[in-house]
Amino acid sequence: MQLENFLISDSYLVRTSGTSDGTQDKFFKDNKWFKLDRYGGEGLAEYTASQILKLNGMNSAQYVDYTPCFINGKPGCYSTNFLSENESFITLYRLYKNVTGRDLATVCSKMDYDDAIDYVINFVQVQTNVDIREYLANTFILDEVILNEDRHFNNLGILYNETDFRTAPIFDNGKSFLIGNKRGAAYAKIFSPNFSINSKYLSKYATLKISKNVLEQLDDSIPENFKSIIAKNL
């Protein structure tokens, strides 16, 4: 794959730091988000995740499609802004904080994983009338296959267009495939640290079914170690 190199001024830089381990330098230009790799490989991880979702028939509105690229000569990726006009993204963290004044991660950490998942689902249902079970189920299935260690309440959320709420697309999958991992073992960040436990709890609501044939459909730009991780977790 021939990667395009985008020359982007720092005037388009949006964020350079954060509390998340997966935080990357980001630029917003021409209605596109550009993210620089932090550890190396995040752009390809984002691309691989979106290809898995695309190849397994997920509706394009349900996930963000990433393309690997160079940004000012450095590796990263870009995606089209998923927000429509007059639409806002509200993270689950922010929704809970605005309503209760508390930190959702802290509250959930004091519960058993199943109680915490149900608690979040019920909270969102009450506040927005949106059922997020399918959204979470599909996200957890993807996270288990790619070992996404940076799924947290700031990259899970809902969209609001001044009258209605709906679930956000699946995005922010760069901290996967053991990228930046020095432990050699991967752990989920919210609910249970075990990816399989999270995905199985809501599996009956999932519409995403990842076929083993996906490995044969991935293009040659996908690193072999990524493919090995996918094969192991399917």
PDB file of C-alpha atoms in Angstrom:
ATOM      1  CA  MET A   1       0.000   0.000   0.000  1.00  0.00           C
ATOM      2  CA  GLN A   2       1.360   3.418  -1.019  1.00  0.00           C
ATOM      3  CA  LEU A   3       0.817   5.788   1.911  1.00  0.00           C
ATOM      4  CA  GLU A   4       0.005   9.436   1.338  1.00  0.00           C
ATOM      5  CA  ASN A   5       2.005  12.098   3.197  1.00  0.00           C
ATOM      6  CA  PHE A   6      -0.034  15.038   4.515  1.00  0.00           C
ATOM      7  CA  LEU A   7       1.721  18.307   5.356  1.00  0.00           C
ATOM      8  CA  ILE A   8      -0.257  19.883   8.193  1.00  0.00           C
ATOM      9  CA  SER A   9       0.558  23.055  10.093  1.00  0.00           C
ATOM     10  CA  ASP A  10       0.599  23.090  13.902  1.00  0.00           C
ATOM     11  CA  SER A  11      -2.269  25.566  13.679  1.00  0.00           C
ATOM     12  CA  TYR A  12      -4.488  22.508  13.117  1.00  0.00           C
ATOM     13  CA  LEU A  13      -3.167  20.690  16.197  1.00  0.00           C
ATOM     14  CA  VAL A  14      -6.026  19.890  18.563  1.00  0.00           C
ATOM     15  CA  ARG A  15      -4.531  17.923  21.467  1.00  0.00           C
ATOM     16  CA  THR A  16      -1.092  16.765  22.481  1.00  0.00           C
ATOM     17  CA  SER A  17      -1.669  15.260  25.917  1.00  0.00           C
ATOM     18  CA  GLY A  18      -4.231  13.454  28.011  1.00  0.00           C
ATOM     19  CA  THR A  19      -4.797  10.900  30.736  1.00  0.00           C
ATOM     20  CA  SER A  20      -5.273   7.985  28.350  1.00  0.00           C
ATOM     21  CA  ASP A  21      -2.318   5.742  27.599  1.00  0.00           C
ATOM     22  CA  GLY A  22      -3.458   5.794  23.980  1.00  0.00           C
ATOM     23  CA  THR A  23      -3.405   9.577  23.617  1.00  0.00           C
ATOM     24  CA  GLN A  24      -1.823  10.719  20.360  1.00  0.00           C
ATOM     25  CA  ASP A  25      -1.103  14.075  18.756  1.00  0.00           C
ATOM     26  CA  LYS A  26      -4.162  14.932  16.661  1.00  0.00           C
ATOM     27  CA  PHE A  27      -4.870  17.404  13.897  1.00  0.00           C
ATOM     28  CA  PHE A  28      -8.256  18.434  12.517  1.00  0.00           C
ATOM     29  CA  LYS A  29      -8.301  19.733   8.952  1.00  0.00           C
ATOM     30  CA  ASP A  30     -10.743  19.582   6.032  1.00  0.00           C
ATOM     31  CA  ASN A  31     -13.261  17.684   8.188  1.00  0.00           C
ATOM     32  CA  LYS A  32     -10.712  14.925   8.816  1.00  0.00           C
ATOM     33  CA  TRP A  33      -8.921  13.764  11.940  1.00  0.00           C
ATOM     34  CA  PHE A  34      -5.220  12.973  11.638  1.00  0.00           C
ATOM     35  CA  LYS A  35      -3.495  11.021  14.428  1.00  0.00           C
ATOM     36  CA  LEU A  36       0.241  10.541  14.799  1.00  0.00           C
ATOM     37  CA  ASP A  37       1.598   7.250  16.109  1.00  0.00           C
ATOM     38  CA  ARG A  38       2.864   7.496  19.664  1.00  0.00           C
ATOM     39  CA  TYR A  39       4.436   4.075  20.181  1.00  0.00           C
ATOM     40  CA  GLY A  40       4.576   2.992  16.546  1.00  0.00           C
ATOM     41  CA  GLY A  41       1.936   1.003  14.703  1.00  0.00           C
ATOM     42  CA  GLU A  42      -1.235   2.700  15.964  1.00  0.00           C
ATOM     43  CA  GLY A  43      -2.207   3.875  12.476  1.00  0.00           C
ATOM     44  CA  LEU A  44      -1.963   0.349  11.124  1.00  0.00           C
ATOM     45  CA  ALA A  45      -3.881  -0.934  14.157  1.00  0.00           C
ATOM     46  CA  GLU A  46      -6.706   1.508  13.458  1.00  0.00           C
ATOM     47  CA  TYR A  47      -6.719   0.477   9.805  1.00  0.00           C
ATOM     48  CA  THR A  48      -6.747  -3.219  10.682  1.00  0.00           C
ATOM     49  CA  ALA A  49      -9.641  -2.789  13.119  1.00  0.00           C
ATOM     50  CA  SER A  50     -11.748  -0.902  10.593  1.00  0.00           C
ATOM     51  CA  GLN A  51     -10.962  -3.482   7.912  1.00  0.00           C
ATOM     52  CA  ILE A  52     -12.101  -6.290  10.217  1.00  0.00           C
ATOM     53  CA  LEU A  53     -15.401  -4.488  10.799  1.00  0.00           C
ATOM     54  CA  LYS A  54     -15.867  -3.699   7.111  1.00  0.00           C
ATOM     55  CA  LEU A  55     -15.047  -7.224   5.930  1.00  0.00           C
ATOM     56  CA  ASN A  56     -17.517  -8.683   8.406  1.00  0.00           C
ATOM     57  CA  GLY A  57     -20.411  -6.610   7.152  1.00  0.00           C
ATOM     58  CA  MET A  58     -20.745  -3.939   9.818  1.00  0.00           C
ATOM     59  CA  ASN A  59     -22.739  -0.918   8.690  1.00  0.00           C
ATOM     60  CA  SER A  60     -20.418   1.980   7.827  1.00  0.00           C
ATOM     61  CA  ALA A  61     -22.285   4.236  10.280  1.00  0.00           C
ATOM     62  CA  GLN A  62     -21.337   1.894  13.135  1.00  0.00           C
ATOM     63  CA  TYR A  63     -17.579   2.339  12.956  1.00  0.00           C
ATOM     64  CA  VAL A  64     -14.924   4.826  11.908  1.00  0.00           C
ATOM     65  CA  ASP A  65     -12.939   3.900   8.800  1.00  0.00           C
ATOM     66  CA  TYR A  66      -9.224   4.658   9.220  1.00  0.00           C
ATOM     67  CA  THR A  67      -6.530   4.942   6.560  1.00  0.00           C
ATOM     68  CA  PRO A  68      -2.820   4.715   7.416  1.00  0.00           C
ATOM     69  CA  CYS A  69      -0.723   7.636   6.205  1.00  0.00           C
ATOM     70  CA  PHE A  70       2.220   9.880   6.977  1.00  0.00           C
ATOM     71  CA  ILE A  71       1.674  13.222   8.679  1.00  0.00           C
ATOM     72  CA  ASN A  72       4.536  15.626   8.133  1.00  0.00           C
ATOM     73  CA  GLY A  73       6.682  12.601   7.326  1.00  0.00           C
ATOM     74  CA  LYS A  74       5.697  10.669  10.463  1.00  0.00           C
ATOM     75  CA  PRO A  75       3.440   7.574  10.536  1.00  0.00           C
ATOM     76  CA  GLY A  76      -0.163   7.802  11.632  1.00  0.00           C
ATOM     77  CA  CYS A  77      -3.648   7.583  10.184  1.00  0.00           C
ATOM     78  CA  TYR A  78      -6.635   9.682   9.243  1.00  0.00           C
ATOM     79  CA  SER A  79     -10.420   9.362   9.288  1.00  0.00           C
ATOM     80  CA  THR A  80     -13.385  11.470   8.245  1.00  0.00           C
ATOM     81  CA  ASN A  81     -15.151  13.330  11.049  1.00  0.00           C
ATOM     82  CA  PHE A  82     -18.081  11.127  12.082  1.00  0.00           C
ATOM     83  CA  LEU A  83     -20.212  14.008  13.377  1.00  0.00           C
ATOM     84  CA  SER A  84     -22.969  15.380  11.184  1.00  0.00           C
ATOM     85  CA  GLU A  85     -23.934  19.045  11.217  1.00  0.00           C
ATOM     86  CA  ASN A  86     -25.426  20.116  14.571  1.00  0.00           C
ATOM     87  CA  GLU A  87     -24.372  16.814  16.137  1.00  0.00           C
ATOM     88  CA  SER A  88     -22.271  16.375  19.275  1.00  0.00           C
ATOM     89  CA  PHE A  89     -20.364  13.453  20.731  1.00  0.00           C
ATOM     90  CA  ILE A  90     -20.968  12.910  24.441  1.00  0.00           C
ATOM     91  CA  THR A  91     -18.678  10.414  26.120  1.00  0.00           C
ATOM     92  CA  LEU A  92     -20.107   8.082  28.726  1.00  0.00           C
ATOM     93  CA  TYR A  93     -17.656   9.652  31.155  1.00  0.00           C
ATOM     94  CA  ARG A  94     -18.977  13.173  30.454  1.00  0.00           C
ATOM     95  CA  LEU A  95     -22.637  12.113  30.467  1.00  0.00           C
ATOM     96  CA  TYR A  96     -22.258  10.521  33.882  1.00  0.00           C
ATOM     97  CA  LYS A  97     -20.153  13.387  35.234  1.00  0.00           C
ATOM     98  CA  ASN A  98     -22.688  15.986  34.085  1.00  0.00           C
ATOM     99  CA  VAL A  99     -25.599  14.166  35.694  1.00  0.00           C
ATOM    100  CA  THR A 100     -24.035  12.890  38.928  1.00  0.00           C
ATOM    101  CA  GLY A 101     -20.818  14.857  39.405  1.00  0.00           C
ATOM    102  CA  ARG A 102     -18.934  11.569  39.879  1.00  0.00           C
ATOM    103  CA  ASP A 103     -16.329   9.610  37.921  1.00  0.00           C
ATOM    104  CA  LEU A 104     -17.928   6.634  36.157  1.00  0.00           C
ATOM    105  CA  ALA A 105     -14.747   4.563  36.133  1.00  0.00           C
ATOM    106  CA  THR A 106     -14.352   4.976  39.891  1.00  0.00           C
ATOM    107  CA  VAL A 107     -17.968   4.027  40.536  1.00  0.00           C
ATOM    108  CA  CYS A 108     -17.751   0.930  38.307  1.00  0.00           C
ATOM    109  CA  SER A 109     -14.463  -0.188  39.853  1.00  0.00           C
ATOM    110  CA  LYS A 110     -16.294  -0.812  43.131  1.00  0.00           C
ATOM    111  CA  MET A 111     -18.770  -3.227  41.500  1.00  0.00           C
ATOM    112  CA  ASP A 112     -18.551  -6.726  40.084  1.00  0.00           C
ATOM    113  CA  TYR A 113     -18.055  -6.530  36.298  1.00  0.00           C
ATOM    114  CA  ASP A 114     -21.573  -7.735  35.447  1.00  0.00           C
ATOM    115  CA  ASP A 115     -23.219  -5.306  37.848  1.00  0.00           C
ATOM    116  CA  ALA A 116     -21.081  -2.489  36.450  1.00  0.00           C
ATOM    117  CA  ILE A 117     -22.057  -3.266  32.847  1.00  0.00           C
ATOM    118  CA  ASP A 118     -25.740  -3.392  33.761  1.00  0.00           C
ATOM    119  CA  TYR A 119     -25.389  -0.187  35.771  1.00  0.00           C
ATOM    120  CA  VAL A 120     -23.939   1.708  32.800  1.00  0.00           C
ATOM    121  CA  ILE A 121     -26.530   0.304  30.389  1.00  0.00           C
ATOM    122  CA  ASN A 122     -29.388   1.296  32.700  1.00  0.00           C
ATOM    123  CA  PHE A 123     -27.944   4.748  33.336  1.00  0.00           C
ATOM    124  CA  VAL A 124     -27.658   5.534  29.625  1.00  0.00           C
ATOM    125  CA  GLN A 125     -31.151   4.135  28.980  1.00  0.00           C
ATOM    126  CA  VAL A 126     -32.670   6.394  31.633  1.00  0.00           C
ATOM    127  CA  GLN A 127     -30.802   9.517  30.540  1.00  0.00           C
ATOM    128  CA  THR A 128     -31.064   9.186  26.754  1.00  0.00           C
ATOM    129  CA  ASN A 129     -33.594   6.428  25.998  1.00  0.00           C
ATOM    130  CA  VAL A 130     -30.850   4.650  24.033  1.00  0.00           C
ATOM    131  CA  ASP A 131     -30.170   0.932  24.464  1.00  0.00           C
ATOM    132  CA  ILE A 132     -26.381   0.507  24.235  1.00  0.00           C
ATOM    133  CA  ARG A 133     -26.265  -3.292  24.669  1.00  0.00           C
ATOM    134  CA  GLU A 134     -25.607  -4.019  20.978  1.00  0.00           C
ATOM    135  CA  TYR A 135     -23.072  -1.178  20.812  1.00  0.00           C
ATOM    136  CA  LEU A 136     -21.136  -2.485  23.798  1.00  0.00           C
ATOM    137  CA  ALA A 137     -21.421  -6.106  22.663  1.00  0.00           C
ATOM    138  CA  ASN A 138     -19.957  -5.347  19.227  1.00  0.00           C
ATOM    139  CA  THR A 139     -17.217  -3.192  20.734  1.00  0.00           C
ATOM    140  CA  PHE A 140     -16.214  -5.891  23.226  1.00  0.00           C
ATOM    141  CA  ILE A 141     -16.066  -8.528  20.473  1.00  0.00           C
ATOM    142  CA  LEU A 142     -13.695  -6.372  18.436  1.00  0.00           C
ATOM    143  CA  ASP A 143     -11.614  -5.502  21.495  1.00  0.00           C
ATOM    144  CA  GLU A 144     -11.134  -9.168  22.342  1.00  0.00           C
ATOM    145  CA  VAL A 145      -9.932 -10.039  18.836  1.00  0.00           C
ATOM    146  CA  ILE A 146      -7.469  -7.133  18.547  1.00  0.00           C
ATOM    147  CA  LEU A 147      -6.572  -6.856  22.281  1.00  0.00           C
ATOM    148  CA  ASN A 148      -7.587  -3.221  22.620  1.00  0.00           C
ATOM    149  CA  GLU A 149      -6.151  -2.132  25.969  1.00  0.00           C
ATOM    150  CA  ASP A 150      -7.436   1.433  25.807  1.00  0.00           C
ATOM    151  CA  ARG A 151     -11.212   1.089  25.716  1.00  0.00           C
ATOM    152  CA  HIS A 152     -12.454   3.501  28.351  1.00  0.00           C
ATOM    153  CA  PHE A 153     -15.425   5.744  29.097  1.00  0.00           C
ATOM    154  CA  ASN A 154     -14.027   8.614  27.021  1.00  0.00           C
ATOM    155  CA  ASN A 155     -14.046   6.641  23.765  1.00  0.00           C
ATOM    156  CA  LEU A 156     -17.451   5.113  24.367  1.00  0.00           C
ATOM    157  CA  GLY A 157     -20.411   7.413  24.000  1.00  0.00           C
ATOM    158  CA  ILE A 158     -23.498   8.650  22.263  1.00  0.00           C
ATOM    159  CA  LEU A 159     -24.287  11.234  19.595  1.00  0.00           C
ATOM    160  CA  TYR A 160     -26.798  14.054  20.127  1.00  0.00           C
ATOM    161  CA  ASN A 161     -28.337  16.186  17.375  1.00  0.00           C
ATOM    162  CA  GLU A 162     -30.399  18.571  19.552  1.00  0.00           C
ATOM    163  CA  THR A 163     -33.454  16.308  19.451  1.00  0.00           C
ATOM    164  CA  ASP A 164     -32.313  12.677  19.472  1.00  0.00           C
ATOM    165  CA  PHE A 165     -29.580  10.446  20.834  1.00  0.00           C
ATOM    166  CA  ARG A 166     -27.921   7.476  19.130  1.00  0.00           C
ATOM    167  CA  THR A 167     -24.876   5.354  19.780  1.00  0.00           C
ATOM    168  CA  ALA A 168     -21.522   6.586  18.531  1.00  0.00           C
ATOM    169  CA  PRO A 169     -19.520   4.573  15.995  1.00  0.00           C
ATOM    170  CA  ILE A 170     -16.718   2.313  17.211  1.00  0.00           C
ATOM    171  CA  PHE A 171     -13.472   4.261  17.074  1.00  0.00           C
ATOM    172  CA  ASP A 172     -10.089   4.722  18.759  1.00  0.00           C
ATOM    173  CA  ASN A 173      -8.583   1.259  18.381  1.00  0.00           C
ATOM    174  CA  GLY A 174      -4.921   2.220  18.079  1.00  0.00           C
ATOM    175  CA  LYS A 175      -3.703   0.862  21.396  1.00  0.00           C
ATOM    176  CA  SER A 176      -4.195  -2.738  20.298  1.00  0.00           C
ATOM    177  CA  PHE A 177      -2.115  -5.714  19.132  1.00  0.00           C
ATOM    178  CA  LEU A 178       0.214  -5.262  22.149  1.00  0.00           C
ATOM    179  CA  ILE A 179       1.450  -1.915  20.794  1.00  0.00           C
ATOM    180  CA  GLY A 180       3.391  -0.164  23.553  1.00  0.00           C
ATOM    181  CA  ASN A 181       2.840  -3.161  25.817  1.00  0.00           C
ATOM    182  CA  LYS A 182       5.884  -4.175  27.858  1.00  0.00           C
ATOM    183  CA  ARG A 183       4.116  -6.809  29.981  1.00  0.00           C
ATOM    184  CA  GLY A 184       3.546  -9.314  27.185  1.00  0.00           C
ATOM    185  CA  ALA A 185      -0.047  -9.801  28.333  1.00  0.00           C
ATOM    186  CA  ALA A 186      -3.057  -7.650  27.479  1.00  0.00           C
ATOM    187  CA  TYR A 187      -5.828  -6.540  29.830  1.00  0.00           C
ATOM    188  CA  ALA A 188      -9.088  -4.712  29.236  1.00  0.00           C
ATOM    189  CA  LYS A 189      -9.390  -1.311  30.885  1.00  0.00           C
ATOM    190  CA  ILE A 190     -13.043  -1.236  32.017  1.00  0.00           C
ATOM    191  CA  PHE A 191     -15.410  -3.736  33.606  1.00  0.00           C
ATOM    192  CA  SER A 192     -13.503  -7.048  33.713  1.00  0.00           C
ATOM    193  CA  PRO A 193      -9.799  -6.953  32.785  1.00  0.00           C
ATOM    194  CA  ASN A 194     -10.509 -10.187  30.905  1.00  0.00           C
ATOM    195  CA  PHE A 195     -11.555  -9.419  27.308  1.00  0.00           C
ATOM    196  CA  SER A 196     -13.409 -12.700  26.939  1.00  0.00           C
ATOM    197  CA  ILE A 197     -15.542 -12.147  30.030  1.00  0.00           C
ATOM    198  CA  ASN A 198     -16.622  -8.717  28.781  1.00  0.00           C
ATOM    199  CA  SER A 199     -17.517  -9.975  25.298  1.00  0.00           C
ATOM    200  CA  LYS A 200     -19.381 -13.075  26.494  1.00  0.00           C
ATOM    201  CA  TYR A 201     -21.552 -11.192  28.970  1.00  0.00           C
ATOM    202  CA  LEU A 202     -23.380  -9.276  26.226  1.00  0.00           C
ATOM    203  CA  SER A 203     -22.723 -11.665  23.341  1.00  0.00           C
ATOM    204  CA  LYS A 204     -26.410 -12.400  22.719  1.00  0.00           C
ATOM    205  CA  TYR A 205     -26.915  -8.750  21.754  1.00  0.00           C
ATOM    206  CA  ALA A 206     -24.023  -8.669  19.286  1.00  0.00           C
ATOM    207  CA  THR A 207     -24.632  -8.221  15.568  1.00  0.00           C
ATOM    208  CA  LEU A 208     -20.906  -8.389  14.777  1.00  0.00           C
ATOM    209  CA  LYS A 209     -19.721 -11.875  13.906  1.00  0.00           C
ATOM    210  CA  ILE A 210     -16.027 -12.026  12.987  1.00  0.00           C
ATOM    211  CA  SER A 211     -15.328 -14.884  10.601  1.00  0.00           C
ATOM    212  CA  LYS A 212     -12.081 -16.831  10.654  1.00  0.00           C
ATOM    213  CA  ASN A 213     -11.954 -16.167   6.909  1.00  0.00           C
ATOM    214  CA  VAL A 214     -11.177 -12.527   7.649  1.00  0.00           C
ATOM    215  CA  LEU A 215      -7.480 -13.400   7.864  1.00  0.00           C
ATOM    216  CA  GLU A 216      -7.489 -14.440   4.216  1.00  0.00           C
ATOM    217  CA  GLN A 217      -9.135 -11.163   3.220  1.00  0.00           C
ATOM    218  CA  LEU A 218      -6.770  -8.778   4.999  1.00  0.00           C
ATOM    219  CA  ASP A 219      -4.288  -7.143   2.645  1.00  0.00           C
ATOM    220  CA  ASP A 220      -0.515  -7.427   2.721  1.00  0.00           C
ATOM    221  CA  SER A 221      -0.067  -4.156   4.617  1.00  0.00           C
ATOM    222  CA  ILE A 222      -1.302  -5.831   7.818  1.00  0.00           C
ATOM    223  CA  PRO A 223       1.720  -6.957   9.905  1.00  0.00           C
ATOM    224  CA  GLU A 224       2.093 -10.677  10.525  1.00  0.00           C
ATOM    225  CA  ASN A 225       2.103 -10.197  14.306  1.00  0.00           C
ATOM    226  CA  PHE A 226      -1.304  -8.502  14.011  1.00  0.00           C
ATOM    227  CA  LYS A 227      -2.611 -11.458  12.011  1.00  0.00           C
ATOM    228  CA  SER A 228      -1.236 -13.891  14.604  1.00  0.00           C
ATOM    229  CA  ILE A 229      -3.081 -12.084  17.397  1.00  0.00           C
ATOM    230  CA  ILE A 230      -6.318 -12.064  15.392  1.00  0.00           C
ATOM    231  CA  ALA A 231      -5.995 -15.790  14.636  1.00  0.00           C
ATOM    232  CA  LYS A 232      -5.383 -16.598  18.286  1.00  0.00           C
ATOM    233  CA  ASN A 233      -8.432 -14.692  19.502  1.00  0.00           C
ATOM    234  CA  LEU A 234     -11.021 -15.667  16.904  1.00  0.00           C
TER     235      LEU A 234
END
